[in-house]
């Protein structure tokens, strides 16, 4: 987050303003310490000390320049401390800790906004905390406010697009991704988001053009290649998908999603030319090992590879694990594959 460049100049202004108002050395020392901390504070304790100084100042009958200085300084410090809470939450897998940290971040961001209602960085940050806490409507409202205050704030527009996409509002999300691309045509994330939206809206030609453009922008990014490979695979362009997955794995040999995507084709492709059950089993096992084990598709793929190699009893157990983890919309497809394995038949993708 950017430094607030007004801090140093305002500090000298309010320091000299103490003289005509007859404030003593204690007030001057408070302002001097606050100014120094505003330049150096990096951790929670230092920011908390800075906020303590702002609280002490709020109890005094200060001149208007000092009031404005400490008001802006408190808003900055609360936003900065909120960012630390939010960043710390990203480094833990404990749901309870995440809730506590995001709640603390949300409180600081809200107080920062209270002190400075036009603090678009804090408003954006609060939106992210709302999103982490599952409060999508509040998050979108804050993002709209942040964008209104700073119409060229690409990050806020992009995050709004991401939330809309997650809410399956693909047409509206597409508009937001395209707004980002107008501001920055080389934004790979927005180009990829645009491709995803086109795909979900069944505009496959536009989707592939956007995926191709994303690869041109980031040819050495394995995730970008895997995105295009996923689309190729879904559309039945198996040769192209395999090439993209393999290139992604040369760039990042343990990329689970590329391992899983490649394994799926090798196990289930309707074209015998590309099917290789033994290699599929190897990649599927690697994908499960490298992943967090939460995505049902990894178990579904491993089950398909096991069935393709004749291990139907194991495949039945594995697809059972996938069924437990899968969303309701996916369970019928998994149940269909389970029925095949019970009949000792491997699953094949339908020909396109």
Tab-separated table of N, CA and C in Angstrom, residues 160-170 172-174 177 193 195-200 211:
chain	number	residue	atom	x	y	z
A	160	UNK	N	-13.723	-6.680	-8.189
A	160	UNK	CA	-15.172	-6.703	-8.397
A	160	UNK	C	-15.525	-7.750	-9.452
A	161	UNK	N	-14.750	-7.789	-10.523
A	161	UNK	CA	-14.981	-8.791	-11.569
A	161	UNK	C	-14.854	-10.207	-11.012
A	162	UNK	N	-13.845	-10.418	-10.176
A	162	UNK	CA	-13.636	-11.747	-9.595
A	162	UNK	C	-14.815	-12.169	-8.727
A	163	UNK	N	-15.321	-11.246	-7.917
A	163	UNK	CA	-16.469	-11.570	-7.062
A	163	UNK	C	-17.715	-11.863	-7.891
A	164	UNK	N	-17.923	-11.088	-8.930
A	164	UNK	CA	-19.079	-11.307	-9.802
A	164	UNK	C	-18.965	-12.644	-10.522
A	165	UNK	N	-17.755	-12.988	-10.921
A	165	UNK	CA	-17.546	-14.286	-11.587
A	165	UNK	C	-17.857	-15.426	-10.621
A	166	UNK	N	-17.365	-15.317	-9.393
A	166	UNK	CA	-17.632	-16.355	-8.385
A	166	UNK	C	-19.125	-16.475	-8.104
A	167	UNK	N	-19.858	-15.378	-8.277
A	167	UNK	CA	-21.306	-15.393	-8.061
A	167	UNK	C	-22.062	-15.812	-9.332
A	168	UNK	N	-21.317	-16.271	-10.351
A	168	UNK	CA	-21.888	-16.739	-11.626
A	168	UNK	C	-22.576	-15.635	-12.415
A	169	UNK	N	-22.211	-14.381	-12.142
A	169	UNK	CA	-22.740	-13.262	-12.921
A	169	UNK	C	-21.743	-12.948	-14.054
A	170	UNK	N	-21.678	-13.867	-15.007
A	170	UNK	CA	-20.596	-13.854	-15.988
A	170	UNK	C	-20.647	-12.655	-16.931
A	172	UNK	N	-21.874	-9.632	-16.362
A	172	UNK	CA	-21.468	-8.417	-15.644
A	172	UNK	C	-19.981	-8.460	-15.315
A	173	UNK	N	-19.499	-9.639	-14.927
A	173	UNK	CA	-18.072	-9.795	-14.640
A	173	UNK	C	-17.247	-9.488	-15.884
A	174	UNK	N	-17.724	-9.952	-17.043
A	174	UNK	CA	-17.013	-9.701	-18.302
A	174	UNK	C	-16.830	-8.207	-18.527
A	177	UNK	N	-13.956	-7.010	-16.290
A	177	UNK	CA	-12.639	-7.425	-16.801
A	177	UNK	C	-12.243	-6.559	-18.003
A	193	UNK	N	-9.554	-13.700	-17.044
A	193	UNK	CA	-10.925	-13.604	-16.542
A	193	UNK	C	-11.915	-13.396	-17.669
A	195	UNK	N	-11.540	-14.416	-20.722
A	195	UNK	CA	-11.649	-15.700	-21.417
A	195	UNK	C	-12.591	-16.650	-20.682
A	196	UNK	N	-12.440	-16.709	-19.345
A	196	UNK	CA	-13.319	-17.571	-18.551
A	196	UNK	C	-14.779	-17.175	-18.736
A	197	UNK	N	-15.041	-15.863	-18.727
A	197	UNK	CA	-16.427	-15.393	-18.881
A	197	UNK	C	-16.985	-15.763	-20.254
A	198	UNK	N	-16.197	-15.516	-21.300
A	198	UNK	CA	-16.646	-15.885	-22.638
A	198	UNK	C	-16.975	-17.381	-22.694
A	199	UNK	N	-16.120	-18.172	-22.054
A	199	UNK	CA	-16.328	-19.615	-22.088
A	199	UNK	C	-17.634	-19.990	-21.384
A	200	UNK	N	-17.847	-19.407	-20.195
A	200	UNK	CA	-19.058	-19.733	-19.441
A	200	UNK	C	-20.308	-19.209	-20.136
A	211	UNK	N	-7.882	-16.595	-24.450
A	211	UNK	CA	-6.875	-17.484	-23.868
A	211	UNK	C	-5.563	-17.380	-24.648
